[in-house]
PDB file of C-alpha atoms in Angstrom:
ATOM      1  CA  UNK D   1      71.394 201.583  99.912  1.00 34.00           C
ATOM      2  CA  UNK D   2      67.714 200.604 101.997  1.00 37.00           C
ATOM      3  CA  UNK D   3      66.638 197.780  99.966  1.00 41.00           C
ATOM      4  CA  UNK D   4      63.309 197.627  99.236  1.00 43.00           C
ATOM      5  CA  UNK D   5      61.139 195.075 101.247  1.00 43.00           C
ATOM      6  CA  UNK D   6      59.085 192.807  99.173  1.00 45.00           C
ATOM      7  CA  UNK D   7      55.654 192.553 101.635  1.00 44.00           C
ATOM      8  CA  UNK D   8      55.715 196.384 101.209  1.00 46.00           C
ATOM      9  CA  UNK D   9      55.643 195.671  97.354  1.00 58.00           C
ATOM     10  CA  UNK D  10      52.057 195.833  95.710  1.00 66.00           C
ATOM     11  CA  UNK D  11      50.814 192.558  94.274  1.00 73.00           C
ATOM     12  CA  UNK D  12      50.380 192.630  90.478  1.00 81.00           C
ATOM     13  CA  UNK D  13      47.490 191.238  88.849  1.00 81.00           C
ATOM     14  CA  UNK D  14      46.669 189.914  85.112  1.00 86.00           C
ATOM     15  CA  UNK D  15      43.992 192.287  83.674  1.00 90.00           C
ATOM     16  CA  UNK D  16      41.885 191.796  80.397  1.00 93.00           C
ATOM     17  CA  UNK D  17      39.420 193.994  79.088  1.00 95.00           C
ATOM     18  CA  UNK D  18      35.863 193.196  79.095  1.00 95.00           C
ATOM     19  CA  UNK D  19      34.221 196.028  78.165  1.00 95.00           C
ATOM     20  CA  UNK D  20      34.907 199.775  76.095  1.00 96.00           C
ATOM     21  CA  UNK D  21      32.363 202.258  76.709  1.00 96.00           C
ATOM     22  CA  UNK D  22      30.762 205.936  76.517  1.00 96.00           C
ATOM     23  CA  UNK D  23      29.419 206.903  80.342  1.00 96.00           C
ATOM     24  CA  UNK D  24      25.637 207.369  79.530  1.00 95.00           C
ATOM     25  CA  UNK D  25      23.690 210.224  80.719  1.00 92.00           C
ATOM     26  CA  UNK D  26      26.717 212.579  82.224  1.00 91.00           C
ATOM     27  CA  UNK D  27      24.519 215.600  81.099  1.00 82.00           C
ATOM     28  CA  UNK D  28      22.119 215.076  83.975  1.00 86.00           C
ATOM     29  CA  UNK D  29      24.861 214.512  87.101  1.00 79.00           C
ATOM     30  CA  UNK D  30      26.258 217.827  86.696  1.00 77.00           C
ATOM     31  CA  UNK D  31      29.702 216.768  85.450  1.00 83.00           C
ATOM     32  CA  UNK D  32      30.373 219.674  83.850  1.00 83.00           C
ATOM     33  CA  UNK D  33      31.455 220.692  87.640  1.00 84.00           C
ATOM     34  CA  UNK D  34      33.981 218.210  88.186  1.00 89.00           C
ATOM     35  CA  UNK D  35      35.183 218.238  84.225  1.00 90.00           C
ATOM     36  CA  UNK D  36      38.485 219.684  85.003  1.00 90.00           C
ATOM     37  CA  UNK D  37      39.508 217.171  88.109  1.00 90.00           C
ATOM     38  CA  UNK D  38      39.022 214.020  85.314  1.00 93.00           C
ATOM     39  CA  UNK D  39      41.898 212.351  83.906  1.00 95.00           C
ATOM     40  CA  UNK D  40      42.787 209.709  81.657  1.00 96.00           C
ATOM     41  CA  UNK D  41      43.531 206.486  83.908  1.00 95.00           C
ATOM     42  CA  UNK D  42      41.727 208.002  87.128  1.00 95.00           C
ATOM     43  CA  UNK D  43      40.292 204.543  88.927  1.00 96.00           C
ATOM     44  CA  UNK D  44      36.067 204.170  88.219  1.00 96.00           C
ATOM     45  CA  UNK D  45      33.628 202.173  90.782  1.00 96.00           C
ATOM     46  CA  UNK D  46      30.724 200.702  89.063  1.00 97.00           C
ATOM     47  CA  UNK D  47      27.792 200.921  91.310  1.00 97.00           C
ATOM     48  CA  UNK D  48      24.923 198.485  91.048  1.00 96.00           C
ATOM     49  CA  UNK D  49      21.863 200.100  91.365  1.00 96.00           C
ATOM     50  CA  UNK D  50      19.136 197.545  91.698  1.00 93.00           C
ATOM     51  CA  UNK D  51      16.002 199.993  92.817  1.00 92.00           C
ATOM     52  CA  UNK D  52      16.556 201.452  89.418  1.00 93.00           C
ATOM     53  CA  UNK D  53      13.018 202.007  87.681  1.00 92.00           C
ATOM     54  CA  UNK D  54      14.119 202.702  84.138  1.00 93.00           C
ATOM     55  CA  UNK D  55      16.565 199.593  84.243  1.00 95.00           C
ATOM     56  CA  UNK D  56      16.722 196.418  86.025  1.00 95.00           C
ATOM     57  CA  UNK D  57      20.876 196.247  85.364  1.00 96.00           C
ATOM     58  CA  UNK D  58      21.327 199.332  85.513  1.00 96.00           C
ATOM     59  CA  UNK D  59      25.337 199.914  86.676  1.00 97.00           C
ATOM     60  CA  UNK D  60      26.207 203.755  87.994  1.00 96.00           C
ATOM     61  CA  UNK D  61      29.749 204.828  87.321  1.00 96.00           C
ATOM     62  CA  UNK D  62      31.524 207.129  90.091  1.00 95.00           C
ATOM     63  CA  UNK D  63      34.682 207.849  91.227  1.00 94.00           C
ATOM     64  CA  UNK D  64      36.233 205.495  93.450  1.00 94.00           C
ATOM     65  CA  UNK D  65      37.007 207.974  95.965  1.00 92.00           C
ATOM     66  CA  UNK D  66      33.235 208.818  96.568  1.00 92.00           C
ATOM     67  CA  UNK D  67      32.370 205.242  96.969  1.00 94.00           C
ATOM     68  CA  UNK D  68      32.541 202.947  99.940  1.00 92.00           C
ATOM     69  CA  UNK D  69      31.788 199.399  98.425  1.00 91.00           C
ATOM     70  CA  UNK D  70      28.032 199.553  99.991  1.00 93.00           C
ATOM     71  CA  UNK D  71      25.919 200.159  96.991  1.00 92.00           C
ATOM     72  CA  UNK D  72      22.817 200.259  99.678  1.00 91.00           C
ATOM     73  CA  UNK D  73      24.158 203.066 101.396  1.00 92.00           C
ATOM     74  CA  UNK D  74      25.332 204.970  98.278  1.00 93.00           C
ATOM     75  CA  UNK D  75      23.673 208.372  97.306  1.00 92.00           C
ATOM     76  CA  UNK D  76      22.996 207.908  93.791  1.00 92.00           C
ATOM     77  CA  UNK D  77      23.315 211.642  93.251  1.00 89.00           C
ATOM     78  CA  UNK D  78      27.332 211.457  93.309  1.00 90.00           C
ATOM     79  CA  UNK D  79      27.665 209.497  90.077  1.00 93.00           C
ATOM     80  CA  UNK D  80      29.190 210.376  86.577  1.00 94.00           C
ATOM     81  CA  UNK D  81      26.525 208.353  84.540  1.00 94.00           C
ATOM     82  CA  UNK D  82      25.580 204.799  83.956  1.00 96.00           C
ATOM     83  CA  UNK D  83      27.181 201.761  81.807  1.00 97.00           C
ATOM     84  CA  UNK D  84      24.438 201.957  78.692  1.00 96.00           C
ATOM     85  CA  UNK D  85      21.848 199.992  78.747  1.00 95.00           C
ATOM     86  CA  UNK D  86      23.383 197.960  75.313  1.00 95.00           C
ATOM     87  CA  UNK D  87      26.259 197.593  77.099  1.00 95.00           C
ATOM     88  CA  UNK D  88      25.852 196.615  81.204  1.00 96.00           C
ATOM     89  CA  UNK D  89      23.942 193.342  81.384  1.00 96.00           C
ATOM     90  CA  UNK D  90      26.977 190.976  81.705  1.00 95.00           C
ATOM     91  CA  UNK D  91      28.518 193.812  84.740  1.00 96.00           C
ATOM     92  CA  UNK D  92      25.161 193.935  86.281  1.00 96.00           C
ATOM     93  CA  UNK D  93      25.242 190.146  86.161  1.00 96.00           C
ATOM     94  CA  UNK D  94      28.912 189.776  87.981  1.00 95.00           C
ATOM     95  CA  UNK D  95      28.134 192.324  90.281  1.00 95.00           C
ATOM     96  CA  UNK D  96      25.093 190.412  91.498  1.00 95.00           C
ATOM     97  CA  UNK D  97      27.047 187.129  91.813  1.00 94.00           C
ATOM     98  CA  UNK D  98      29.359 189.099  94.111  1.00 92.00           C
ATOM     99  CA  UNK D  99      32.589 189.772  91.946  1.00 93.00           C
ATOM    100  CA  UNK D 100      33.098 193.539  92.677  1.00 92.00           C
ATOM    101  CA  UNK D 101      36.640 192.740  94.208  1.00 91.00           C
ATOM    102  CA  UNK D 102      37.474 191.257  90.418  1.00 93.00           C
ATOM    103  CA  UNK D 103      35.878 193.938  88.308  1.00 95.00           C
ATOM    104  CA  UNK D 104      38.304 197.039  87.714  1.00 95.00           C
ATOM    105  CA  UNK D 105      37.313 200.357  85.920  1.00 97.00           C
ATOM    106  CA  UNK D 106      39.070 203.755  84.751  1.00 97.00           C
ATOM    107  CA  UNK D 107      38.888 206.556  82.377  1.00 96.00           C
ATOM    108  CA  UNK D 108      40.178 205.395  79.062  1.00 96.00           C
ATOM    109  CA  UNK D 109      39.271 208.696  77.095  1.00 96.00           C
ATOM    110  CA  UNK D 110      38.203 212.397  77.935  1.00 95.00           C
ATOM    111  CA  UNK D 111      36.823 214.700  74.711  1.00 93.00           C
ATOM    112  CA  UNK D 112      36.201 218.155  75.524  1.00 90.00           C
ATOM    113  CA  UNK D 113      34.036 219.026  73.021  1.00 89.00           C
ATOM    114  CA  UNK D 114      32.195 216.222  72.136  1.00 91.00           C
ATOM    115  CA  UNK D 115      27.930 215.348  72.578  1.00 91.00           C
ATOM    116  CA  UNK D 116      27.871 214.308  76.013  1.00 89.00           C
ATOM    117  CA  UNK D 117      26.942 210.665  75.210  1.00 91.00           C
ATOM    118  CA  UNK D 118      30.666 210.623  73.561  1.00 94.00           C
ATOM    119  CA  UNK D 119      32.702 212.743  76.238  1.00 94.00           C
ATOM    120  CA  UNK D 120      33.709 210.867  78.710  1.00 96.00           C
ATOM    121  CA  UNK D 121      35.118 206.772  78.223  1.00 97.00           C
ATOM    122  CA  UNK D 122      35.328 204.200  80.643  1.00 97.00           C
ATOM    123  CA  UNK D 123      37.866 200.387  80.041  1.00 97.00           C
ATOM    124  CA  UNK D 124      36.016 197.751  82.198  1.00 97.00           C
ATOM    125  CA  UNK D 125      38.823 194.931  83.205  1.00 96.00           C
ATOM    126  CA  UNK D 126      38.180 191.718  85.156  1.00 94.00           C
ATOM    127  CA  UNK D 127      41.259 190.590  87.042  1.00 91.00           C
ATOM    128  CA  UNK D 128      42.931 187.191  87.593  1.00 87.00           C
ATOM    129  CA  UNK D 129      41.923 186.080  91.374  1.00 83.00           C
ATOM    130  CA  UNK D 130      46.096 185.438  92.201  1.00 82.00           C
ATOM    131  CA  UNK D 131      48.837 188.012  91.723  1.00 81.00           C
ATOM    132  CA  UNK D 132      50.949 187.096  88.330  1.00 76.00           C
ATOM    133  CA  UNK D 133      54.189 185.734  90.015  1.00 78.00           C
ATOM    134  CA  UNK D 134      56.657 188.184  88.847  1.00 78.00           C
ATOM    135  CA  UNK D 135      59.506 187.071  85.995  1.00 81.00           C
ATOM    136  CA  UNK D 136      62.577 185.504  87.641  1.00 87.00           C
ATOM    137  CA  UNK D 137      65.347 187.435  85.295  1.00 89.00           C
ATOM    138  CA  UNK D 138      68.057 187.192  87.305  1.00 93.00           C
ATOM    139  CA  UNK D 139      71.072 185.251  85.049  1.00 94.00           C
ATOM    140  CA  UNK D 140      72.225 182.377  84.863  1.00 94.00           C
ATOM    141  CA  UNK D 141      76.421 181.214  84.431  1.00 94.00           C
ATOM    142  CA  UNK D 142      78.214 179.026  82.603  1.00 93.00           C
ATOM    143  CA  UNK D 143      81.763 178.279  82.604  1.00 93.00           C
ATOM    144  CA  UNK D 144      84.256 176.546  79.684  1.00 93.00           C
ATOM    145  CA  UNK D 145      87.251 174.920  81.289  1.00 90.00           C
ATOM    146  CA  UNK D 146      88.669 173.560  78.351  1.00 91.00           C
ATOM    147  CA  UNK D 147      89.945 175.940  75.959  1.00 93.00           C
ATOM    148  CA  UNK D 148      89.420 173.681  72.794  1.00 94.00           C
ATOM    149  CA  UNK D 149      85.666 173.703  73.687  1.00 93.00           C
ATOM    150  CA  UNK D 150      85.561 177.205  74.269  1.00 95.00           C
ATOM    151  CA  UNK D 151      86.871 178.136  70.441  1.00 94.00           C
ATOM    152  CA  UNK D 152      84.689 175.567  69.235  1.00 93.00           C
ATOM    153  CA  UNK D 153      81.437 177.503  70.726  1.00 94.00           C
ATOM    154  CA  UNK D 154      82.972 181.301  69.559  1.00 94.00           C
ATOM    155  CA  UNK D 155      83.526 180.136  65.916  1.00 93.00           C
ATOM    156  CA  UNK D 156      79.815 178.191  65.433  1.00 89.00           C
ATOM    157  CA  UNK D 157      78.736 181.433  67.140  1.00 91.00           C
ATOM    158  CA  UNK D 158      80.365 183.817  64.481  1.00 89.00           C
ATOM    159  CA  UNK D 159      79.595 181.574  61.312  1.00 91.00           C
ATOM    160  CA  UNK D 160      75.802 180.881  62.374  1.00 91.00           C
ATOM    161  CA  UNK D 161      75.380 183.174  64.999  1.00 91.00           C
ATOM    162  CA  UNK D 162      73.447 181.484  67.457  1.00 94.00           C
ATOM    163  CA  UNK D 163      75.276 178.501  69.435  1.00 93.00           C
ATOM    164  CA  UNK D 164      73.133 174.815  70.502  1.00 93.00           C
ATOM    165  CA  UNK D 165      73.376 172.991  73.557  1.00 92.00           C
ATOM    166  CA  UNK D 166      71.285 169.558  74.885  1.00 91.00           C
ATOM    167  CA  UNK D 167      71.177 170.306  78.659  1.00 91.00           C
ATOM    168  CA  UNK D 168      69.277 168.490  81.567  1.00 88.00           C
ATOM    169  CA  UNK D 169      69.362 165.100  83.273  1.00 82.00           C
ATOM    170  CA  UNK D 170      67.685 162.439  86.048  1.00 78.00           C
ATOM    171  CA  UNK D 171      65.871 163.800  88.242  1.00 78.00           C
ATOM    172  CA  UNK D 172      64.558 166.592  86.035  1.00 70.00           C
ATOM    173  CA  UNK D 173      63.055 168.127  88.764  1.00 72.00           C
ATOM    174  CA  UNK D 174      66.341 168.342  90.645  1.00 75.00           C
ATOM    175  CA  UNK D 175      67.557 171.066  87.811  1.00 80.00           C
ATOM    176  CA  UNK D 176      66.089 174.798  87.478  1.00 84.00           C
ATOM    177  CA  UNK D 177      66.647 174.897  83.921  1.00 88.00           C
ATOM    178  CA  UNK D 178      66.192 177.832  81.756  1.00 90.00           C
ATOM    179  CA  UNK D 179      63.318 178.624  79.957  1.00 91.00           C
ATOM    180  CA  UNK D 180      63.003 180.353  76.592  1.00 93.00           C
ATOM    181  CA  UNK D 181      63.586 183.981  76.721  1.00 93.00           C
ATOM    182  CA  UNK D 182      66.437 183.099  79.826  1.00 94.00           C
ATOM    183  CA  UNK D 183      69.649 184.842  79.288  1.00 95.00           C
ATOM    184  CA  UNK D 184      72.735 183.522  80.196  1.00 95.00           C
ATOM    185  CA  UNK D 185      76.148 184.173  80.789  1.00 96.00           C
ATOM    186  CA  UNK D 186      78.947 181.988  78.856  1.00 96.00           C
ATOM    187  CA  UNK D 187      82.443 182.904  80.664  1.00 95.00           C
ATOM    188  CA  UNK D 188      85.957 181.490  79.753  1.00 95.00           C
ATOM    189  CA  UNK D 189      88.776 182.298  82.162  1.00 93.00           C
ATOM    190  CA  UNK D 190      92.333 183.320  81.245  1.00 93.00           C
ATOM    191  CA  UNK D 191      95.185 184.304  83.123  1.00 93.00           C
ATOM    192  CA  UNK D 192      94.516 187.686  84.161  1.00 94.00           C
ATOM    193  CA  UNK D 193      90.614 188.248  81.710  1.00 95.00           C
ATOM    194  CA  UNK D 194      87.870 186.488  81.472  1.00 95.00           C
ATOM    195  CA  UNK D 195      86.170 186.767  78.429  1.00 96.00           C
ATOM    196  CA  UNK D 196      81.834 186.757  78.794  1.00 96.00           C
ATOM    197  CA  UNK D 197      79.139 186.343  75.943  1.00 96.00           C
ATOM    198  CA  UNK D 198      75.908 187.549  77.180  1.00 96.00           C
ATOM    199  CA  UNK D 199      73.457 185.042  75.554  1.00 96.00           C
ATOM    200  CA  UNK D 200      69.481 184.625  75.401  1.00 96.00           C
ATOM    201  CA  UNK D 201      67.592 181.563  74.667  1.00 96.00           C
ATOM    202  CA  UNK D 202      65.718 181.743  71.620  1.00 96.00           C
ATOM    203  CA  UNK D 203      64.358 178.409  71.178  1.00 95.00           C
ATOM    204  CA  UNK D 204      64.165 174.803  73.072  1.00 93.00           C
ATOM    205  CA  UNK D 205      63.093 171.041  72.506  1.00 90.00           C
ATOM    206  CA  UNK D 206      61.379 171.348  68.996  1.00 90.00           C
ATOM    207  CA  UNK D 207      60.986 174.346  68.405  1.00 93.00           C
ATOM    208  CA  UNK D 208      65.059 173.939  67.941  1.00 92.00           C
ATOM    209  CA  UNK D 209      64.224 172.236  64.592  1.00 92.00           C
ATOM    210  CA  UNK D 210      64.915 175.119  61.868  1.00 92.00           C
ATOM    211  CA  UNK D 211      68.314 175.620  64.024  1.00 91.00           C
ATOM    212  CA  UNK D 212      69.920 171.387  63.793  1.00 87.00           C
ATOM    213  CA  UNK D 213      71.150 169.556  60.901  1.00 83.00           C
ATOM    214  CA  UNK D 214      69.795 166.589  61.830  1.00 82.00           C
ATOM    215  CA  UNK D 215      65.812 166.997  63.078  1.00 82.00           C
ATOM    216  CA  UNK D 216      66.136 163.311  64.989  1.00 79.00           C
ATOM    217  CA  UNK D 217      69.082 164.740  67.167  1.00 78.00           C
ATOM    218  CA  UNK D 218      65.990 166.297  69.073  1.00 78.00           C
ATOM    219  CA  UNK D 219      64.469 162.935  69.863  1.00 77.00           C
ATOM    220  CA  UNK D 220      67.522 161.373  71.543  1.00 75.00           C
ATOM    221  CA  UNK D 221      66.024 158.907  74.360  1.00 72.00           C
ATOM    222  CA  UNK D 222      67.908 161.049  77.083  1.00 77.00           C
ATOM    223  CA  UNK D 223      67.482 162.894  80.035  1.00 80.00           C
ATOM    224  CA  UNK D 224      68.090 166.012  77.837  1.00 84.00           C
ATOM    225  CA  UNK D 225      66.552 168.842  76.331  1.00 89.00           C
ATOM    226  CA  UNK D 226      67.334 171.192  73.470  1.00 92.00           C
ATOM    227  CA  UNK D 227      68.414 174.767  73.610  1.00 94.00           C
ATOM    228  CA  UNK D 228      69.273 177.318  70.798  1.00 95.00           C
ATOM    229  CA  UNK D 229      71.023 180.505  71.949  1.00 96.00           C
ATOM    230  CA  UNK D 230      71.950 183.920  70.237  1.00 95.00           C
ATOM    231  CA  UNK D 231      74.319 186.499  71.371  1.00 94.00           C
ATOM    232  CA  UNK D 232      73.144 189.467  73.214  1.00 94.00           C
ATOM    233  CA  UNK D 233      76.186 191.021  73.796  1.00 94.00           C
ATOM    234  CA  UNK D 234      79.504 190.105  73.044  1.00 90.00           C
ATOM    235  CA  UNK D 235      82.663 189.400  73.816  1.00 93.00           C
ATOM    236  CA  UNK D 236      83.263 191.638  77.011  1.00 94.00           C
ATOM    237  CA  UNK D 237      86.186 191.558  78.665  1.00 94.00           C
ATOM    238  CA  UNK D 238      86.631 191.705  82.535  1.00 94.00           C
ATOM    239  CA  UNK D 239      90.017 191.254  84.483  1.00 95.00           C
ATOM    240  CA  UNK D 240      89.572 187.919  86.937  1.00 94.00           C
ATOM    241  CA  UNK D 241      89.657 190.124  90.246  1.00 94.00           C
ATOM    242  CA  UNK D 242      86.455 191.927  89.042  1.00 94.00           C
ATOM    243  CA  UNK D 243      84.618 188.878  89.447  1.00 94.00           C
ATOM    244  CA  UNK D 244      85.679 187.468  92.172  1.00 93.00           C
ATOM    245  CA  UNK D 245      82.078 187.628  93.304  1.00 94.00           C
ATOM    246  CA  UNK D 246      80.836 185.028  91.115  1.00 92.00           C
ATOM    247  CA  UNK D 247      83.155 182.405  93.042  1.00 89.00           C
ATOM    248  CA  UNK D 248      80.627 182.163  95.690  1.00 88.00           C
ATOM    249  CA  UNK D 249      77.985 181.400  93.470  1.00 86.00           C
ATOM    250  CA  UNK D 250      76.999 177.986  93.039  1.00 79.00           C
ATOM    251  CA  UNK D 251      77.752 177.280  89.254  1.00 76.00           C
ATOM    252  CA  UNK D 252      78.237 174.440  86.812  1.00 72.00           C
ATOM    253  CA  UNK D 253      80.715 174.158  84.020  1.00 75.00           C
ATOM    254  CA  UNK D 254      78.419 171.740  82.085  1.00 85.00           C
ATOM    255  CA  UNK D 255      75.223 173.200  82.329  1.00 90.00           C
ATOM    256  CA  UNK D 256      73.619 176.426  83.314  1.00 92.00           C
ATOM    257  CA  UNK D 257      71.071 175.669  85.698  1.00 87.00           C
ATOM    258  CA  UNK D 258      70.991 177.569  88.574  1.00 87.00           C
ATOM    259  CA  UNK D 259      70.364 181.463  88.760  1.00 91.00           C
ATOM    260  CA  UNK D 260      72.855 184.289  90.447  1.00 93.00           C
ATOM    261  CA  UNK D 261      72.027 185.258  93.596  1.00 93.00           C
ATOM    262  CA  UNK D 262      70.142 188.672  92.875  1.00 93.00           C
ATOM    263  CA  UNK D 263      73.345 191.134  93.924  1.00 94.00           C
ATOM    264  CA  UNK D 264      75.810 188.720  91.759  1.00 94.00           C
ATOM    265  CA  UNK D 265      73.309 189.249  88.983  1.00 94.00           C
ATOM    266  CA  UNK D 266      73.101 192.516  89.207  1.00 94.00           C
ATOM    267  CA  UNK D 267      76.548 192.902  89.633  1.00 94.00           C
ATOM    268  CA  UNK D 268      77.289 191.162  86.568  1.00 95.00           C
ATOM    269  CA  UNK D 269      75.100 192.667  84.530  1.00 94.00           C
ATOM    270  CA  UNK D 270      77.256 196.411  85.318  1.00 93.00           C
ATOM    271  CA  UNK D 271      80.213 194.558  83.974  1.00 93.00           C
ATOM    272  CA  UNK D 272      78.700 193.704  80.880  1.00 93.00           C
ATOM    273  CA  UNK D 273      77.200 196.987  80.846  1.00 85.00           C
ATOM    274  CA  UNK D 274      73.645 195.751  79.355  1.00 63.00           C
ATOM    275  CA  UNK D 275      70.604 198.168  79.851  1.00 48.00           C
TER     276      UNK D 275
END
């Protein structure tokens, strides 16, 4: 299989809404011509028009294919409508302080039959200035040696269902450990099986409070935080020579904190068969 190469991927951005509104004055731009080649989600450019002599902010709206980015160039006649007048003083504003590349539009809502000043919708969205670093979910192991410690953890897991750890240490910035939401793989090897509880962090430092017996085990003066775990999914069952993969994968019995490699990960996830 061609894996994909991330620099051919296409950066994500945050987006939030900044504005919900009717396009103004479609019934004199002929859209009635181009109604049929609209869609919901089809990408918007708002155009500023500054020579406008009805309205000094007045903002065009237009397809993005039939604009270039040079509003001075732009033949007005190609637009959809305008941003009403109630509505476009804070776009006209951006726009003039240069933030086109920041300001995102599309079609949000299409009504065939409605008054023209209620047909056709528009979602205005300013987005974040850096791509939004995409989740790191790849998994993270842990491994029980000791057999005594291993029943221990199953049997607090099936009488409160959720197990507790206190994980870190000096240098904290040496360890990449998990964050809330983390899952991670608990494995005890037999003979010939390894047994696997696929777990997920639910809760860590204080928030672990509703989960201890006693609240001041969470202010120990260690190098340690708190983590509260439930099960995902579990026990599975794999025989040893099925994950012989993981033995090249850097791993620590005590403490979970460094992820899979992405192909162990994935890899691991099949066996525990986890959608």
């Amino acid at each position: 299989m061609v894996q994909k190469d991330k620099s051919d991927e296409t950066p994500e951005f945050q987006r939030k809404v900044i504005l919900e509104c009717p396009v103004a004055g479609i019934g004199f731009h002929d859209i009635k011509d181009i109604w049929d080649e609209l869609h919901v989600g089809a990408k918007i450019a708002l155009v500023r028009e500054r020579n406008n002599k009805y309205d000094k902010n007045a903002v065009a709206v237009a397809l993005a294919g039939d604009y270039d980015g040079n509003p001075d160039e732009f033949d007005f006649n190609f637009i959809l409508g305008y941003i009403p007048r109630q509505n476009n003083h804070a776009i006209a504003a951006m726009l003039d302080m240069g933030w086109e590349e920041f300001i995102e539009a599309e079609i949000s809502e299409l009504k065939d039959h409605a008054p023209y000043s209620d047909r056709l919708h528009i979602t205005v969205y300013i987005r974040s200035r850096e791509p939004v670093k995409p989740k790191d979910n790849r998994l993270r192991i842990k491994y029980f040696n000791d057999d005594e410690e291993w029943d221990s953890f199953t049997d607090a897991l099936w009488q409160k269902g959720y197990s507790y750890f206190r994980w870190g240490g000096f240098p904290p910035w040496e360890h990449d450990l998990p964050e809330k939401g983390d899952k991670v793989v608990f494995l005890h090897k037999g003979e010939r099986e390894t047994e696997l509880y696929l777990m997920m962090i639910i809760a860590t430092g204080d928030d672990c409070a509703p989960f201890v017996d006693d609240i001041e085990e969470l202010h120990m003066t260690d190098d340690r935080c708190s983590y509260v775990l439930t099960v995902v999914k579990g026990p599975v069952r794999a025989m040893n020579n099925c994950l012989a993969f993981l033995e090249k994968q850097p791993a620590d019995c005590l403490q979970p904190d460094v992820r899979l490699e992405k192909a162990a990960s994935d890899a691991l996830m099949e066996i525990i068969q986890y959608d």
